[in-house]
mmCIF file of C-alpha atoms in Angstrom:
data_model
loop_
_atom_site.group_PDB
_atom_site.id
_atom_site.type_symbol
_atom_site.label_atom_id
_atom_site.label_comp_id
_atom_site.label_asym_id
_atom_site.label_seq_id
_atom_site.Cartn_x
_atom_site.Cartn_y
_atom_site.Cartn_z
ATOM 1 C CA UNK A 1 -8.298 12.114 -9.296
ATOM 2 C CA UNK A 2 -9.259 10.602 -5.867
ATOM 3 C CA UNK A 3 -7.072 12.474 -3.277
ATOM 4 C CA UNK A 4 -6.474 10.609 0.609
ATOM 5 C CA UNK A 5 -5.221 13.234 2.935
ATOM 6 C CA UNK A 6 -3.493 11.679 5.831
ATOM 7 C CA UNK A 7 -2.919 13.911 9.026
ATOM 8 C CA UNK A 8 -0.328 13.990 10.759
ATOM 9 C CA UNK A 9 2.329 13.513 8.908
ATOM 10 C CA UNK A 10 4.902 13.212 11.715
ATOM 11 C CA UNK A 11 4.255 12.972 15.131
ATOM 12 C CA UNK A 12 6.831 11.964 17.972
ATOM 13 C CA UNK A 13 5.311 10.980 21.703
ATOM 14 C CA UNK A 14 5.933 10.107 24.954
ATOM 15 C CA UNK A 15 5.584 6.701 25.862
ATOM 16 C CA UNK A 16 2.331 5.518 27.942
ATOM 17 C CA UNK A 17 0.412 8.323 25.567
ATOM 18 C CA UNK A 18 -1.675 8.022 22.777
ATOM 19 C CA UNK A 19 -1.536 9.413 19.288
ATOM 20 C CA UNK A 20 -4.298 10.063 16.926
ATOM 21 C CA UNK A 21 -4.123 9.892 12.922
ATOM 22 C CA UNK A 22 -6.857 10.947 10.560
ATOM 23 C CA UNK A 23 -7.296 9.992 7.630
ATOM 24 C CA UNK A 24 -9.848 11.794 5.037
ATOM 25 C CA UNK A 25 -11.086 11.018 1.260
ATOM 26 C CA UNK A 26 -11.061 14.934 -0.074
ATOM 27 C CA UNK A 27 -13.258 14.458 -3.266
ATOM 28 C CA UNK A 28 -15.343 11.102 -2.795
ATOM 29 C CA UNK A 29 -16.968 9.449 -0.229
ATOM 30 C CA UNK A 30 -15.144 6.083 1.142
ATOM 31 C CA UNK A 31 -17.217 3.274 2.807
ATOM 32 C CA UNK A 32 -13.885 1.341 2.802
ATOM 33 C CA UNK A 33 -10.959 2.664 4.472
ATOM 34 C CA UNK A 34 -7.781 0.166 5.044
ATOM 35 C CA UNK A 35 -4.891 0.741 7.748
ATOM 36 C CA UNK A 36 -1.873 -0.245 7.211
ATOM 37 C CA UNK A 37 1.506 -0.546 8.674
ATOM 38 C CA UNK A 38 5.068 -0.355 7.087
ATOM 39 C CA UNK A 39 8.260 -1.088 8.464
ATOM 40 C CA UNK A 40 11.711 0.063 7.147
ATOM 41 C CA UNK A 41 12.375 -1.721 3.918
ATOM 42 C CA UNK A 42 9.235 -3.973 5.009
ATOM 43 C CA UNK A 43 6.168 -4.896 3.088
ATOM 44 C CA UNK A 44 2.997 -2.619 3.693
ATOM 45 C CA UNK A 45 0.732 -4.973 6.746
ATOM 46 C CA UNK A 46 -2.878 -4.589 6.985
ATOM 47 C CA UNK A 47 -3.879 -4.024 10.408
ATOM 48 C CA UNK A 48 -7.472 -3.403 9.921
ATOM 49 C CA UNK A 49 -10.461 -2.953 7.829
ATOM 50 C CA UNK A 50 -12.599 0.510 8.277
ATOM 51 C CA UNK A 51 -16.323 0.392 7.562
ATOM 52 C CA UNK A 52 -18.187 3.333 8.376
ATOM 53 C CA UNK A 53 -20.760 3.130 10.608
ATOM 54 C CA UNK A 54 -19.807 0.202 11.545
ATOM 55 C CA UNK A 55 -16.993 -2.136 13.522
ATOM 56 C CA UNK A 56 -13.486 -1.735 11.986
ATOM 57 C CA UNK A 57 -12.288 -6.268 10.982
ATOM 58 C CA UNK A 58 -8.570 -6.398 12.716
ATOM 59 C CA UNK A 59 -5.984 -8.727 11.007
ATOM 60 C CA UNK A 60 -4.788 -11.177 12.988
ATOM 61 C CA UNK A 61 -2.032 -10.391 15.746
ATOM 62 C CA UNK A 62 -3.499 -7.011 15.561
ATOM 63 C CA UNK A 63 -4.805 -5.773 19.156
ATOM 64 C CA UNK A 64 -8.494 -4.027 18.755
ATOM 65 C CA UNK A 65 -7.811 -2.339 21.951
ATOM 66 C CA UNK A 66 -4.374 -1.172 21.256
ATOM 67 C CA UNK A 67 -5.066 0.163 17.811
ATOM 68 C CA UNK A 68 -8.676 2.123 17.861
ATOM 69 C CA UNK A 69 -10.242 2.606 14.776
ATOM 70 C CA UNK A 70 -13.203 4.626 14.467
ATOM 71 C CA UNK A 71 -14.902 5.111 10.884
ATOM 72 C CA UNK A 72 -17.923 8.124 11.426
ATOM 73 C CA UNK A 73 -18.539 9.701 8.202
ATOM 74 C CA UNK A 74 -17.875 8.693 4.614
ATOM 75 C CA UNK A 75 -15.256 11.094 4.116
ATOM 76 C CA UNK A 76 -12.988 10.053 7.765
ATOM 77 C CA UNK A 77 -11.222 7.209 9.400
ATOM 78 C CA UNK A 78 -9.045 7.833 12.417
ATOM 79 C CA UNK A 79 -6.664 5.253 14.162
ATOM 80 C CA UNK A 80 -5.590 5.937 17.736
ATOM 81 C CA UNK A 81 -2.538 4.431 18.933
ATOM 82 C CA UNK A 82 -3.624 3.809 22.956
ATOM 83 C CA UNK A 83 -0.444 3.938 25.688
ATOM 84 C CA UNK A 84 2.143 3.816 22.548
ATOM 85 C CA UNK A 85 5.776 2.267 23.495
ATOM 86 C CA UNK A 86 8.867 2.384 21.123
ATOM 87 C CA UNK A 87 7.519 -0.850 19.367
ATOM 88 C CA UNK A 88 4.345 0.779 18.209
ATOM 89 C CA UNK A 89 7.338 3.642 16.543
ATOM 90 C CA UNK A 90 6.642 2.724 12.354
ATOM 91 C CA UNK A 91 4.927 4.626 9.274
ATOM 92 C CA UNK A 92 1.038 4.187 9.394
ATOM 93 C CA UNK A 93 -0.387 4.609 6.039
ATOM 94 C CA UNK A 94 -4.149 4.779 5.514
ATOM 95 C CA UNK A 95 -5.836 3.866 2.036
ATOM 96 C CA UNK A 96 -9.732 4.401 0.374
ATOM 97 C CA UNK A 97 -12.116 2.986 -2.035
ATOM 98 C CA UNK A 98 -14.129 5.447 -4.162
ATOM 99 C CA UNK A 99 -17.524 3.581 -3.271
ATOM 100 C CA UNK A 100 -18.513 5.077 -6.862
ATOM 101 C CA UNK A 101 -15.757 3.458 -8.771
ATOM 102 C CA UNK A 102 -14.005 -0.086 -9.173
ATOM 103 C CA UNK A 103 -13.696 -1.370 -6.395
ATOM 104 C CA UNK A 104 -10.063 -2.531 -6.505
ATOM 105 C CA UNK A 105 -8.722 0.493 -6.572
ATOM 106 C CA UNK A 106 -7.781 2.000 -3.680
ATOM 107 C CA UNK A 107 -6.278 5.071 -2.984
ATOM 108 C CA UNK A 108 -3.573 5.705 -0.626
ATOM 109 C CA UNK A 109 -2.845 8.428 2.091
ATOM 110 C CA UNK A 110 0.893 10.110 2.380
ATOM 111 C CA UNK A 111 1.159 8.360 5.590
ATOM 112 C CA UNK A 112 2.206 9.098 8.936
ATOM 113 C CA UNK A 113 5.283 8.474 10.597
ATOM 114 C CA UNK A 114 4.996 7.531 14.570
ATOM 115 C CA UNK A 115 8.114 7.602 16.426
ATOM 116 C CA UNK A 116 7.298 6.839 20.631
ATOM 117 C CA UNK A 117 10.559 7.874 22.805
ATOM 118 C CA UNK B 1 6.217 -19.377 1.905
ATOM 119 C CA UNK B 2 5.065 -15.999 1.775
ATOM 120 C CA UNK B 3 2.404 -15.530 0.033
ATOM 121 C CA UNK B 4 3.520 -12.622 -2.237
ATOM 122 C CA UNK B 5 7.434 -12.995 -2.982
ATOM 123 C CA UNK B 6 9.532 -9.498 -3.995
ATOM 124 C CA UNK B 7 13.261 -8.862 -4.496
ATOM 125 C CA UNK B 8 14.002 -6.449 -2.222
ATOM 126 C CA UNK B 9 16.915 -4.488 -4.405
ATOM 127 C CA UNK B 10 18.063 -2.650 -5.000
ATOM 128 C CA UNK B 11 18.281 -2.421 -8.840
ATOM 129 C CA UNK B 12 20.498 -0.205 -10.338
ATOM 130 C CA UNK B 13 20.174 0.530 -13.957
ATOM 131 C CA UNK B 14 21.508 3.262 -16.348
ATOM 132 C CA UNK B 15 18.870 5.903 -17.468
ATOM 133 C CA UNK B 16 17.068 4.460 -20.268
ATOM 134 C CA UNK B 17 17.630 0.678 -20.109
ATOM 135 C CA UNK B 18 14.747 -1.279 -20.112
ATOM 136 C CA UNK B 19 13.460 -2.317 -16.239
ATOM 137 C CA UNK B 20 11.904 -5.797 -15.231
ATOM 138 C CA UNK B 21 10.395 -5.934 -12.126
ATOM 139 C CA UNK B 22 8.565 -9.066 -11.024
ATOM 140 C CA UNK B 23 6.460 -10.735 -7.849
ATOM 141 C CA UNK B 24 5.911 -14.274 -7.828
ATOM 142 C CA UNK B 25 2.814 -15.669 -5.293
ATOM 143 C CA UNK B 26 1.171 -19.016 -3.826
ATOM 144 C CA UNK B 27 -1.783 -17.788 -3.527
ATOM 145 C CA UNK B 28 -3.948 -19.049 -6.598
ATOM 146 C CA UNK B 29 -6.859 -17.196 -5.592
ATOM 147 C CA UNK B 30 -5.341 -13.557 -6.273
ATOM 148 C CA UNK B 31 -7.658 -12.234 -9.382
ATOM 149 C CA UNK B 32 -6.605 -8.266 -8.991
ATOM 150 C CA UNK B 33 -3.193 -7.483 -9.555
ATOM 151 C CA UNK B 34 -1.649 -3.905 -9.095
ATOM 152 C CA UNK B 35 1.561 -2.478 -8.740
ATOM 153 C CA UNK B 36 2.471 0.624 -6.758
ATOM 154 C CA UNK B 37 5.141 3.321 -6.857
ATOM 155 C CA UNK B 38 6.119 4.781 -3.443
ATOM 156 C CA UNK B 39 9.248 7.324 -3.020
ATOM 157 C CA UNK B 40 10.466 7.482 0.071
ATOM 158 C CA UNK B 41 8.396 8.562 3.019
ATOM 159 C CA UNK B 42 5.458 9.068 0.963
ATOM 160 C CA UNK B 43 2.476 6.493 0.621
ATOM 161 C CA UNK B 44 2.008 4.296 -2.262
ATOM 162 C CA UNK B 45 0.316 5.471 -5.832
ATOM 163 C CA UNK B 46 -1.327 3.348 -7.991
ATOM 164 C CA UNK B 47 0.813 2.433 -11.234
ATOM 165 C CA UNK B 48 -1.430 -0.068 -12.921
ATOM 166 C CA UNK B 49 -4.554 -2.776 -12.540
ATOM 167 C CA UNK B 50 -4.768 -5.691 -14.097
ATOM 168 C CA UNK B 51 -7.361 -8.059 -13.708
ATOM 169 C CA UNK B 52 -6.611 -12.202 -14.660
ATOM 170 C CA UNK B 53 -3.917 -12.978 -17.096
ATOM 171 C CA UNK B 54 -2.416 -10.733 -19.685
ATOM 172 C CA UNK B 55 -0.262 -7.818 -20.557
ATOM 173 C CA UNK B 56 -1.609 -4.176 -19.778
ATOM 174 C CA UNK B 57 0.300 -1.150 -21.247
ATOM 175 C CA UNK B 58 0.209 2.271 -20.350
ATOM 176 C CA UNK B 59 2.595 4.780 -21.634
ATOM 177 C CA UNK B 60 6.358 3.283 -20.829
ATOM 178 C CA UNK B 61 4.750 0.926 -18.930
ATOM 179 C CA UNK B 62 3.849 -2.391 -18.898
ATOM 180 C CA UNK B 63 2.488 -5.448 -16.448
ATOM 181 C CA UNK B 64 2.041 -8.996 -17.413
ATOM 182 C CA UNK B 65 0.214 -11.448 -15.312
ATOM 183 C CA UNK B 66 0.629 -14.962 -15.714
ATOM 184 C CA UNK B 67 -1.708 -17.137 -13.304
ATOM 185 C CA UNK B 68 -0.326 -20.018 -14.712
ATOM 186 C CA UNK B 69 2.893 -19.766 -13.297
ATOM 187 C CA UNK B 70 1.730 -17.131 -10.868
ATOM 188 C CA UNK B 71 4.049 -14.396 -11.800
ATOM 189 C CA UNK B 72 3.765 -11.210 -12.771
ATOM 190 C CA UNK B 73 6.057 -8.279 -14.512
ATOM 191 C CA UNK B 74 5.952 -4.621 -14.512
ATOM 192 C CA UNK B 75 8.097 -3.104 -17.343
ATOM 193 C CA UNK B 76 9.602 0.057 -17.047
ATOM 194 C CA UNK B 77 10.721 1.579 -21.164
ATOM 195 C CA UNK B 78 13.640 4.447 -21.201
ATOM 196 C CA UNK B 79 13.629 4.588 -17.747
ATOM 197 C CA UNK B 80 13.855 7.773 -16.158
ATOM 198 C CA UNK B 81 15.743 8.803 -13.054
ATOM 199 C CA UNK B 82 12.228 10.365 -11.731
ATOM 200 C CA UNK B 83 11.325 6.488 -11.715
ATOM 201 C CA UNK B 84 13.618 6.060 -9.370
ATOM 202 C CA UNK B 85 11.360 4.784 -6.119
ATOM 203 C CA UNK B 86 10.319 1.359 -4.703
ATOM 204 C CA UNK B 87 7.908 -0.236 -6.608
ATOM 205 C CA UNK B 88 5.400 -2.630 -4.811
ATOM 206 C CA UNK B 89 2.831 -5.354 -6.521
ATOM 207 C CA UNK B 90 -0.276 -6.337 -4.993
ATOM 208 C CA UNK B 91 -2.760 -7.832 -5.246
ATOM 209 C CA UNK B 92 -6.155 -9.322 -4.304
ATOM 210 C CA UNK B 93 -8.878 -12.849 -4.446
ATOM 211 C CA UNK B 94 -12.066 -10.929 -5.202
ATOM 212 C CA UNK B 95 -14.016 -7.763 -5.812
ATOM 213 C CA UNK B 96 -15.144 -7.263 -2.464
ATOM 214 C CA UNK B 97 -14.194 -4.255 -0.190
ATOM 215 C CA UNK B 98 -10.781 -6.657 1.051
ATOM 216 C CA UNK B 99 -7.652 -5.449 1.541
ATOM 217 C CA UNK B 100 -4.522 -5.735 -0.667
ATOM 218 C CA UNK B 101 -1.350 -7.905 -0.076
ATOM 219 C CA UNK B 102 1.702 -6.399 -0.782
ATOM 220 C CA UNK B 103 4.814 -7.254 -1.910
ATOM 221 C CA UNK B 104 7.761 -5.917 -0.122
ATOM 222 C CA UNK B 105 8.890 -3.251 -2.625
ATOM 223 C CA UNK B 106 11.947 -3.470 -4.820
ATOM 224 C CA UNK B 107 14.091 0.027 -4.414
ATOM 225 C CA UNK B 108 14.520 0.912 -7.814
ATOM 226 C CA UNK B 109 17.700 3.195 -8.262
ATOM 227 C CA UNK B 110 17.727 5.004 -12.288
ATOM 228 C CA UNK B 111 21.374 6.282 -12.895
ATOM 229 C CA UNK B 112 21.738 9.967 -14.828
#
């Protein structure tokens, strides 16, 4: 089946720096990658569509500038976390939509786990 | 209102009773209903996909969408304590490449 490998897993920063997660489609190609953020016994947020090639569509209350989302290739979405504080500290998961198959299914990444001292 | 309701949990049931799970919604646009099973600090994995109203089974499971009252059910037969995990429903207004809106996961404990 459709594998999403998320990387990294765990990361822990320094505030003021920025973090960078990648998020890959293994065995299909993805046109459609979604980011999403989930808080501790929270509901999974959308915080941005990925298209590739072109402009990623931020949810509102999501900052574009804060949250960088860069789609190049079929197969990879990254999301750069720019001058992370403690508040920006959650589990970032990133999901993918086999552009060959139904597109309601969407396949999900492990997710990656941000913590910003 | 949110627009996708979930109990939270947890739910604690003996191994092999019969789970109900449910998600109500306002939203009576939503066409695409899933649910998801995440265990803890791993992402989410697609469970089942329904589309509209009806019952879907697969194995020991089962979902039920009715738009009608806009509710839905996942059903969980001779549960298993590798079931135990949160278990989030989704769902979405059309085909297009749009995201999903999630429930907030109910922590589903299965007791040996």
């Amino acid at each position: 089946g459709a594998v999403v490998s998320q990387h990294p897993s765990r990361v822990i920063c320094k505030s003021g720096t920025s973090v960078k997660i990648e998020c890959r489609s293994l065995d299909f190609q993805a046109t459609t990658m979604f980011w999403y953020r989930q808080f501790p016994k929270k509901s999974l947020m959308l915080m941005a569509t990925s298209n590739e090639g072109s402009k990623a569509t931020y949810e509102q209350g999501v900052e574009k500038d804060k949250f960088l989302i860069n789609h190049a290739s079929l197969t990879l979405s990254t999301l750069t976390v720019t001058s992370a504080h403690p508040e920006d500290s959650s589990f970032y998961i990133c999901s993918a939509r086999d552009r060959t198959v139904g597109a309601n299914v969407l396949t999900f990444g492990a997710g990656s786990r941000l913590t910003v001292l | 209102q949110k627009e996708v309701e979930q109990d939270p949990g947890p739910l604690s049931v003996p191994e092999g009773a019969i789970v109900s799970l449910n998600c109500t919604y306002s939203n009576s646009a939503f066409q695409y209903f899933m649910w998801y099973r995440q265990y803890s600090r791993k992402g989410p994995e697609l469970l089942m996909y329904t589309y509209s109203s009806g019952n879907k089974e697969d194995g020991r499971f089962t979902a039920q969408v009715d738009k009608s009252s806009k509710y839905i059910s996942l059903f969980i037969r001779d549960s298993q304590p590798s079931d135990s995990a949160t278990y989030l429903c989704a769902m979405k207004t059309g085909g297009g490449a749009d995201g999903l809106t999630f429930g907030k996961g109910t922590h589903l404990i299965i007791q040996p």
